[in-house]
mmCIF file of C-alpha atoms in Angstrom:
data_model
loop_
_atom_site.group_PDB
_atom_site.id
_atom_site.type_symbol
_atom_site.label_atom_id
_atom_site.label_comp_id
_atom_site.label_asym_id
_atom_site.label_seq_id
_atom_site.Cartn_x
_atom_site.Cartn_y
_atom_site.Cartn_z
ATOM 1 C CA MET A 1 208.792 160.892 221.481
ATOM 2 C CA ARG A 2 206.850 159.811 224.262
ATOM 3 C CA PHE A 3 204.227 158.336 222.355
ATOM 4 C CA LEU A 4 206.691 156.417 219.911
ATOM 5 C CA LYS A 5 208.022 154.630 223.302
ATOM 6 C CA THR A 6 205.150 154.063 224.611
ATOM 7 C CA ALA A 7 203.617 152.251 221.891
ATOM 8 C CA ARG A 8 206.453 150.045 221.339
ATOM 9 C CA SER A 9 206.587 149.162 224.967
ATOM 10 C CA LEU A 10 203.337 148.205 224.401
ATOM 11 C CA VAL A 11 203.703 145.818 221.192
ATOM 12 C CA ILE A 12 206.883 144.267 222.860
ATOM 13 C CA THR A 13 204.333 143.405 226.072
ATOM 14 C CA ALA A 14 201.956 142.202 223.689
ATOM 15 C CA THR A 15 203.985 140.146 222.035
ATOM 16 C CA LEU A 16 205.869 138.559 225.077
ATOM 17 C CA ALA A 17 202.538 137.606 225.860
ATOM 18 C CA LEU A 18 200.842 136.028 223.061
ATOM 19 C CA THR A 19 204.188 134.142 222.347
ATOM 20 C CA THR A 20 204.329 132.646 226.115
ATOM 21 C CA LEU A 21 200.627 131.853 225.939
ATOM 22 C CA MET A 22 201.257 129.484 222.691
ATOM 23 C CA SER A 23 204.465 128.454 224.247
ATOM 24 C CA ALA A 24 202.993 127.328 227.004
ATOM 25 C CA ASN A 25 199.928 125.226 224.919
ATOM 26 C CA GLY A 26 202.416 123.787 223.008
ATOM 27 C CA ALA A 27 203.845 120.503 223.517
ATOM 28 C CA ALA A 28 207.180 121.580 226.437
ATOM 29 C CA SER A 29 209.948 119.821 226.638
ATOM 30 C CA ALA A 30 211.942 119.647 229.865
ATOM 31 C CA ASP A 31 215.270 118.869 228.202
ATOM 32 C CA PRO A 32 216.920 120.245 225.871
ATOM 33 C CA VAL A 33 217.060 123.863 227.532
ATOM 34 C CA ASN A 34 216.329 126.574 225.171
ATOM 35 C CA VAL A 35 218.736 129.409 225.678
ATOM 36 C CA VAL A 36 219.128 132.697 224.090
ATOM 37 C CA ALA A 37 222.216 135.054 224.167
ATOM 38 C CA THR A 38 222.761 137.902 222.904
ATOM 39 C CA THR A 39 226.237 138.656 221.607
ATOM 40 C CA SER A 40 228.026 135.226 220.249
ATOM 41 C CA MET A 41 230.604 135.209 222.754
ATOM 42 C CA ILE A 42 227.982 134.366 225.289
ATOM 43 C CA ALA A 43 226.201 131.587 223.682
ATOM 44 C CA ASP A 44 229.427 130.172 222.510
ATOM 45 C CA ALA A 45 229.967 129.944 226.381
ATOM 46 C CA ALA A 46 227.026 128.397 226.648
ATOM 47 C CA ARG A 47 227.490 126.346 224.416
ATOM 48 C CA GLN A 48 230.580 125.282 225.709
ATOM 49 C CA VAL A 49 228.877 124.466 229.103
ATOM 50 C CA ALA A 50 225.683 123.068 228.282
ATOM 51 C CA GLY A 51 226.511 120.872 225.587
ATOM 52 C CA PRO A 52 224.007 119.008 224.365
ATOM 53 C CA ARG A 53 221.575 119.323 227.453
ATOM 54 C CA ALA A 54 221.231 122.651 225.657
ATOM 55 C CA ASN A 55 219.707 124.805 222.239
ATOM 56 C CA VAL A 56 221.942 128.126 222.651
ATOM 57 C CA THR A 57 220.633 130.267 220.410
ATOM 58 C CA ALA A 58 222.508 134.009 219.084
ATOM 59 C CA LEU A 59 220.726 136.891 218.284
ATOM 60 C CA MET A 60 223.948 139.038 216.855
ATOM 61 C CA GLY A 61 225.653 136.634 214.281
ATOM 62 C CA PRO A 62 228.884 137.799 212.642
ATOM 63 C CA GLY A 63 229.809 141.042 211.683
ATOM 64 C CA VAL A 64 226.560 142.157 213.741
ATOM 65 C CA ASP A 65 227.709 145.409 216.171
ATOM 66 C CA PRO A 66 225.884 144.950 219.859
ATOM 67 C CA HIS A 67 226.527 148.730 220.851
ATOM 68 C CA SER A 68 223.441 149.614 218.018
ATOM 69 C CA TYR A 69 220.911 146.668 217.751
ATOM 70 C CA ARG A 70 217.678 146.965 218.484
ATOM 71 C CA GLN A 71 215.387 143.746 218.885
ATOM 72 C CA THR A 72 212.921 142.434 216.303
ATOM 73 C CA ARG A 73 209.970 140.717 217.132
ATOM 74 C CA SER A 74 211.219 137.057 215.870
ATOM 75 C CA ASP A 75 214.066 138.124 218.770
ATOM 76 C CA ILE A 76 211.334 138.990 221.444
ATOM 77 C CA ALA A 77 209.292 135.569 220.627
ATOM 78 C CA ALA A 78 212.110 133.543 220.739
ATOM 79 C CA MET A 79 213.227 135.386 224.169
ATOM 80 C CA ALA A 80 209.807 134.735 225.263
ATOM 81 C CA ARG A 81 210.195 131.022 224.383
ATOM 82 C CA ALA A 82 213.492 130.922 226.404
ATOM 83 C CA ASP A 83 214.465 129.085 229.488
ATOM 84 C CA LEU A 84 217.201 131.051 230.003
ATOM 85 C CA VAL A 85 217.897 134.780 228.181
ATOM 86 C CA LEU A 86 221.777 135.776 228.710
ATOM 87 C CA TRP A 87 222.641 139.273 228.063
ATOM 88 C CA HIS A 88 226.485 140.792 228.340
ATOM 89 C CA GLY A 89 225.268 144.593 229.924
ATOM 90 C CA LEU A 90 228.179 146.979 231.163
ATOM 91 C CA TYR A 91 226.320 148.780 228.791
ATOM 92 C CA LEU A 92 227.481 146.342 226.094
ATOM 93 C CA GLU A 93 223.627 145.870 223.926
ATOM 94 C CA ALA A 94 223.062 149.821 225.041
ATOM 95 C CA GLN A 95 220.304 150.184 222.856
ATOM 96 C CA LEU A 96 218.801 146.995 224.763
ATOM 97 C CA GLU A 97 219.273 147.615 228.299
ATOM 98 C CA GLU A 98 216.194 148.989 229.320
ATOM 99 C CA PHE A 99 213.966 146.094 227.552
ATOM 100 C CA PHE A 100 216.070 143.778 229.203
ATOM 101 C CA LEU A 101 215.733 145.089 232.488
ATOM 102 C CA ASP A 102 211.822 145.182 232.072
ATOM 103 C CA LEU A 103 211.939 141.971 230.586
ATOM 104 C CA GLY A 104 213.736 140.408 233.669
ATOM 105 C CA LYS A 105 210.907 140.745 236.034
ATOM 106 C CA ARG A 106 208.911 138.094 233.967
ATOM 107 C CA ARG A 107 211.205 135.887 232.192
ATOM 108 C CA ASN A 108 214.704 134.639 233.585
ATOM 109 C CA VAL A 109 217.303 136.920 232.569
ATOM 110 C CA VAL A 110 220.884 136.788 233.779
ATOM 111 C CA ALA A 111 223.477 139.349 233.182
ATOM 112 C CA VAL A 112 226.718 137.410 232.762
ATOM 113 C CA GLY A 113 229.192 140.331 232.287
ATOM 114 C CA GLU A 114 228.012 141.540 235.039
ATOM 115 C CA ALA A 115 229.331 138.918 237.606
ATOM 116 C CA ILE A 116 233.023 140.522 237.121
ATOM 117 C CA ASP A 117 233.872 142.408 240.271
ATOM 118 C CA THR A 118 233.941 146.148 239.039
ATOM 119 C CA SER A 119 237.361 146.808 240.564
ATOM 120 C CA LYS A 120 238.777 144.725 237.379
ATOM 121 C CA LEU A 121 236.886 147.185 235.501
ATOM 122 C CA LEU A 122 238.337 149.935 233.468
ATOM 123 C CA SER A 123 236.044 153.204 233.030
ATOM 124 C CA HIS A 124 235.639 155.595 230.673
ATOM 125 C CA GLU A 125 235.218 159.182 230.651
ATOM 126 C CA ASP A 126 233.283 159.824 227.955
ATOM 127 C CA TYR A 127 230.716 156.967 229.633
ATOM 128 C CA LYS A 128 230.320 158.953 233.646
ATOM 129 C CA GLY A 129 229.704 155.511 235.861
ATOM 130 C CA ARG A 130 229.608 153.204 232.894
ATOM 131 C CA PHE A 131 232.632 150.437 232.338
ATOM 132 C CA ASP A 132 234.267 149.303 229.626
ATOM 133 C CA PRO A 133 232.440 146.278 228.201
ATOM 134 C CA HIS A 134 235.289 144.120 225.972
ATOM 135 C CA VAL A 135 235.585 142.128 229.133
ATOM 136 C CA TRP A 136 236.575 139.370 226.769
ATOM 137 C CA MET A 137 239.435 140.284 225.051
ATOM 138 C CA ASP A 138 241.292 139.520 228.141
ATOM 139 C CA PRO A 139 240.609 135.340 228.929
ATOM 140 C CA LYS A 140 241.277 136.126 232.801
ATOM 141 C CA LEU A 141 238.094 138.239 232.979
ATOM 142 C CA TRP A 142 236.159 135.571 230.468
ATOM 143 C CA GLU A 143 236.597 132.693 232.832
ATOM 144 C CA THR A 144 233.996 134.774 234.950
ATOM 145 C CA VAL A 145 231.931 134.849 232.626
ATOM 146 C CA VAL A 146 231.955 130.727 231.696
ATOM 147 C CA LEU A 147 231.386 130.612 235.503
ATOM 148 C CA ALA A 148 228.267 132.932 235.433
ATOM 149 C CA THR A 149 226.899 130.826 232.460
ATOM 150 C CA ARG A 150 227.136 127.965 234.161
ATOM 151 C CA ASP A 151 225.238 129.374 237.489
ATOM 152 C CA ALA A 152 222.859 130.838 235.107
ATOM 153 C CA LEU A 153 222.266 127.409 233.635
ATOM 154 C CA ILE A 154 222.490 124.840 237.122
ATOM 155 C CA LYS A 155 219.286 127.254 238.327
ATOM 156 C CA THR A 156 217.503 126.728 235.002
ATOM 157 C CA ASP A 157 218.303 123.103 235.043
ATOM 158 C CA PRO A 158 218.982 121.662 238.287
ATOM 159 C CA GLU A 159 219.224 117.717 237.100
ATOM 160 C CA GLY A 160 222.369 118.355 234.533
ATOM 161 C CA GLU A 161 224.160 120.660 237.574
ATOM 162 C CA ALA A 162 226.910 118.014 237.368
ATOM 163 C CA THR A 163 228.083 118.310 233.308
ATOM 164 C CA TYR A 164 227.679 122.085 233.934
ATOM 165 C CA ARG A 165 230.164 122.090 236.504
ATOM 166 C CA ALA A 166 232.738 119.139 234.362
ATOM 167 C CA ASN A 167 232.237 121.132 231.230
ATOM 168 C CA ALA A 168 232.586 124.724 232.833
ATOM 169 C CA ASP A 169 236.078 123.252 234.288
ATOM 170 C CA ALA A 170 237.107 121.885 230.878
ATOM 171 C CA HIS A 171 236.326 124.868 229.134
ATOM 172 C CA ILE A 172 237.786 126.847 231.933
ATOM 173 C CA ALA A 173 241.357 125.012 231.392
ATOM 174 C CA GLU A 174 241.334 125.364 226.942
ATOM 175 C CA ILE A 175 241.062 129.211 228.265
ATOM 176 C CA LYS A 176 243.954 129.309 230.467
ATOM 177 C CA LYS A 177 245.803 127.556 228.126
ATOM 178 C CA LEU A 178 245.131 130.422 225.561
ATOM 179 C CA ASP A 179 245.962 132.656 228.319
ATOM 180 C CA ASP A 180 249.454 131.094 228.806
ATOM 181 C CA TYR A 181 249.837 131.069 224.412
ATOM 182 C CA ILE A 182 249.244 134.768 224.425
ATOM 183 C CA ASN A 183 251.706 135.634 227.062
ATOM 184 C CA THR A 184 253.952 133.737 225.257
ATOM 185 C CA VAL A 185 253.408 134.915 221.461
ATOM 186 C CA THR A 186 253.133 138.664 222.531
ATOM 187 C CA ALA A 187 256.295 138.463 224.803
ATOM 188 C CA THR A 188 257.931 138.950 221.208
ATOM 189 C CA VAL A 189 256.742 141.771 219.818
ATOM 190 C CA PRO A 190 259.205 144.732 220.275
ATOM 191 C CA SER A 191 258.978 147.461 222.601
ATOM 192 C CA GLN A 192 258.134 150.199 220.507
ATOM 193 C CA SER A 193 255.876 148.281 218.292
ATOM 194 C CA ARG A 194 252.986 147.342 221.198
ATOM 195 C CA VAL A 195 250.831 149.613 220.219
ATOM 196 C CA LEU A 196 247.414 148.592 218.832
ATOM 197 C CA LEU A 197 245.198 151.056 217.004
ATOM 198 C CA THR A 198 242.026 149.857 215.931
ATOM 199 C CA ALA A 199 238.551 151.551 214.877
ATOM 200 C CA HIS A 200 237.241 151.321 218.029
ATOM 201 C CA ASP A 201 238.020 150.800 221.685
ATOM 202 C CA ALA A 202 237.786 147.261 221.954
ATOM 203 C CA PHE A 203 240.251 145.991 222.863
ATOM 204 C CA ASN A 204 241.291 147.732 226.210
ATOM 205 C CA TYR A 205 241.404 144.502 228.529
ATOM 206 C CA PHE A 206 243.744 143.351 225.852
ATOM 207 C CA GLY A 207 245.861 146.338 226.507
ATOM 208 C CA LYS A 208 246.089 146.128 229.955
ATOM 209 C CA GLY A 209 246.256 142.616 230.496
ATOM 210 C CA PHE A 210 249.246 141.886 227.292
ATOM 211 C CA ASP A 211 251.224 145.229 228.118
ATOM 212 C CA PHE A 212 249.627 146.933 224.942
ATOM 213 C CA ASP A 213 249.138 150.903 223.930
ATOM 214 C CA VAL A 214 245.865 150.132 222.583
ATOM 215 C CA MET A 215 244.127 153.560 220.704
ATOM 216 C CA GLY A 216 240.239 153.515 219.127
ATOM 217 C CA ILE A 217 239.284 155.825 216.560
ATOM 218 C CA GLN A 218 236.043 155.665 218.415
ATOM 219 C CA GLY A 219 235.604 156.024 222.323
ATOM 220 C CA ILE A 220 234.106 151.987 223.076
ATOM 221 C CA SER A 221 231.067 152.329 221.821
ATOM 222 C CA THR A 222 230.677 152.350 218.037
ATOM 223 C CA GLU A 223 228.057 154.599 218.422
ATOM 224 C CA SER A 224 230.392 157.628 219.449
ATOM 225 C CA GLU A 225 231.588 159.647 216.586
ATOM 226 C CA ALA A 226 235.433 160.104 215.431
ATOM 227 C CA GLY A 227 236.131 163.606 214.450
ATOM 228 C CA LEU A 228 238.952 165.522 212.615
ATOM 229 C CA ARG A 229 240.359 166.343 215.955
ATOM 230 C CA ARG A 230 240.590 162.874 216.735
ATOM 231 C CA ILE A 231 241.950 161.384 213.551
ATOM 232 C CA GLU A 232 244.531 163.728 213.541
ATOM 233 C CA GLU A 233 245.316 163.113 216.917
ATOM 234 C CA LEU A 234 246.090 159.547 215.463
ATOM 235 C CA VAL A 235 247.824 160.497 212.826
ATOM 236 C CA ASP A 236 250.304 162.507 215.212
ATOM 237 C CA ILE A 237 251.022 159.600 216.996
ATOM 238 C CA ILE A 238 251.508 157.781 214.046
ATOM 239 C CA VAL A 239 253.993 159.477 212.821
ATOM 240 C CA ASP A 240 255.887 160.194 215.605
ATOM 241 C CA ARG A 241 255.806 156.458 217.146
ATOM 242 C CA LYS A 242 256.837 155.335 213.200
ATOM 243 C CA ILE A 243 253.680 152.783 213.635
ATOM 244 C CA SER A 244 253.779 150.112 210.754
ATOM 245 C CA ALA A 245 250.036 148.378 210.967
ATOM 246 C CA VAL A 246 246.771 149.353 212.148
ATOM 247 C CA PHE A 247 243.556 147.026 211.945
ATOM 248 C CA VAL A 248 240.279 147.135 211.001
ATOM 249 C CA GLU A 249 237.736 145.296 213.120
ATOM 250 C CA SER A 250 234.913 142.808 211.782
ATOM 251 C CA SER A 251 231.996 144.585 212.988
ATOM 252 C CA VAL A 252 232.706 148.210 212.348
ATOM 253 C CA PRO A 253 233.211 150.032 208.907
ATOM 254 C CA GLU A 254 236.317 150.689 208.069
ATOM 255 C CA ARG A 255 236.040 154.257 206.513
ATOM 256 C CA ASN A 256 237.940 155.826 209.407
ATOM 257 C CA VAL A 257 241.533 153.565 209.838
ATOM 258 C CA ARG A 258 241.476 154.195 206.087
ATOM 259 C CA ALA A 259 241.461 158.005 206.538
ATOM 260 C CA LEU A 260 244.189 158.011 209.313
ATOM 261 C CA ILE A 261 246.571 155.602 206.502
ATOM 262 C CA GLU A 262 245.917 158.172 204.007
ATOM 263 C CA GLY A 263 246.701 160.981 207.023
ATOM 264 C CA ALA A 264 249.632 159.476 207.773
ATOM 265 C CA GLN A 265 250.961 158.559 204.140
ATOM 266 C CA ALA A 266 250.569 162.184 203.374
ATOM 267 C CA ARG A 267 252.717 162.575 206.214
ATOM 268 C CA GLY A 268 255.230 160.087 204.842
ATOM 269 C CA GLN A 269 254.507 157.017 207.412
ATOM 270 C CA ASN A 270 254.375 154.295 205.577
ATOM 271 C CA VAL A 271 251.126 152.308 207.268
ATOM 272 C CA THR A 272 249.135 149.278 206.541
ATOM 273 C CA ILE A 273 246.125 147.241 207.424
ATOM 274 C CA GLY A 274 247.627 144.874 209.906
ATOM 275 C CA GLY A 275 244.579 142.451 209.189
ATOM 276 C CA THR A 276 241.002 142.470 210.469
ATOM 277 C CA LEU A 277 240.107 141.493 214.382
ATOM 278 C CA TYR A 278 237.236 140.109 216.040
ATOM 279 C CA SER A 279 235.973 142.743 218.112
ATOM 280 C CA ASP A 280 232.463 142.708 218.775
ATOM 281 C CA ALA A 281 231.463 139.791 216.922
ATOM 282 C CA MET A 282 233.391 136.736 216.555
ATOM 283 C CA GLY A 283 233.763 135.076 213.222
ATOM 284 C CA GLU A 284 231.343 132.978 210.966
ATOM 285 C CA PRO A 285 229.284 129.818 212.817
ATOM 286 C CA GLY A 286 230.649 126.134 212.041
ATOM 287 C CA THR A 287 234.219 127.731 211.615
ATOM 288 C CA TYR A 288 237.470 127.672 214.262
ATOM 289 C CA GLU A 289 236.909 131.813 214.266
ATOM 290 C CA GLY A 290 233.134 131.200 215.292
ATOM 291 C CA THR A 291 233.916 130.109 218.342
ATOM 292 C CA TYR A 292 235.824 132.335 221.415
ATOM 293 C CA ILE A 293 238.825 130.230 221.571
ATOM 294 C CA GLY A 294 239.395 130.952 218.156
ATOM 295 C CA MET A 295 238.079 134.406 217.899
ATOM 296 C CA ILE A 296 241.091 135.296 220.623
ATOM 297 C CA ASP A 297 243.379 133.052 218.724
ATOM 298 C CA HIS A 298 242.952 135.072 215.411
ATOM 299 C CA ASN A 299 243.320 138.362 217.330
ATOM 300 C CA VAL A 300 246.432 137.721 219.027
ATOM 301 C CA THR A 301 248.380 135.644 216.064
ATOM 302 C CA LEU A 302 247.299 138.452 213.743
ATOM 303 C CA ILE A 303 248.735 141.146 216.131
ATOM 304 C CA THR A 304 251.638 139.672 217.570
ATOM 305 C CA ARG A 305 253.085 138.888 213.381
ATOM 306 C CA ALA A 306 251.897 142.725 212.112
ATOM 307 C CA LEU A 307 253.892 144.139 214.637
ATOM 308 C CA GLY A 308 256.506 142.205 214.482
ATOM 309 C CA GLY A 309 256.511 139.458 217.416
ATOM 310 C CA GLU A 310 256.770 136.037 216.363
ATOM 311 C CA ALA A 311 253.810 133.265 216.413
ATOM 312 C CA PRO A 312 252.819 130.504 214.248
ATOM 313 C CA GLU A 313 250.886 131.465 211.125
ATOM 314 C CA SER A 314 248.653 128.688 211.848
ATOM 315 C CA GLY A 315 248.157 130.065 215.862
ATOM 316 C CA PHE A 316 247.467 127.921 219.456
ATOM 317 C CA GLN A 317 245.806 124.962 218.295
ATOM 318 C CA GLY A 318 246.800 125.288 213.930
ATOM 319 C CA LYS A 319 243.391 125.902 213.564
ATOM 320 C CA LEU A 320 243.553 129.257 212.355
ATOM 321 C CA ALA A 321 243.003 129.427 208.426
ATOM 322 C CA ALA A 322 245.950 130.124 206.041
ATOM 323 C CA GLY A 323 246.442 133.551 205.965
ATOM 324 C CA ALA A 324 243.579 134.729 208.895
#
């Protein structure tokens, strides 16, 4: 195992060195800035703040689970050529953490999620010394990530500071309006129905921010196992609280949710799938749901309507696809 780890490290080092050399020998342009981000959420923040001053690439697309993602040779090459590499941190990219800490010694690398004050983060008993990384589920916390992205861009490209500040302010203003929408529509969900049960614990910040009981079949990482006992515990809760809808996630297989539904139905509680939520990845590029605002709008509108609240089918900005 140690040999394999050392060999992999040598391959990464050699790829970085070769790609950096090739980039240095080629024609370089100071503008636009070349940015590589791990998740689609961070990439969206960078695009919103940078506008045309940056070309932004996301390593992880729709349906990709960041908890288990491992870098490829093409990823390494892209990051070696980048002017700025943005990753989330907080152990979200669990399989990449060691790589990024090492890469940060040689390249311009920033963990934007770790800009959030730890007093605002949720700890988890299964991961001692670690925090729940799913901070994008609360727009108020995501504002800090947007500001950290802005600051990283300013440091990389000081000439664009005025643009980055103006764009960040405009995006945060939109996020604040989204937060107001969430408070308004979720307030219509009946108290007995304010239970959000999903495939894994990605929605705890949403639950804390908007007063929902949040339960996941798996822990905060999709790498954790969902045992039979956990399924039985959740079936008991579904039956006792007469929960009528549970949710699947776009980046997590739905087999455990199906098992949960079957268990509840066997005990006489009719449960349906309330819809598919975006948890660790956004929707398809080029769609409204493929933006941070659209992703959260989709989730909140779907949750509210499925749990008996009132929200317009077309969502916060009237842009949600029909039946989404």
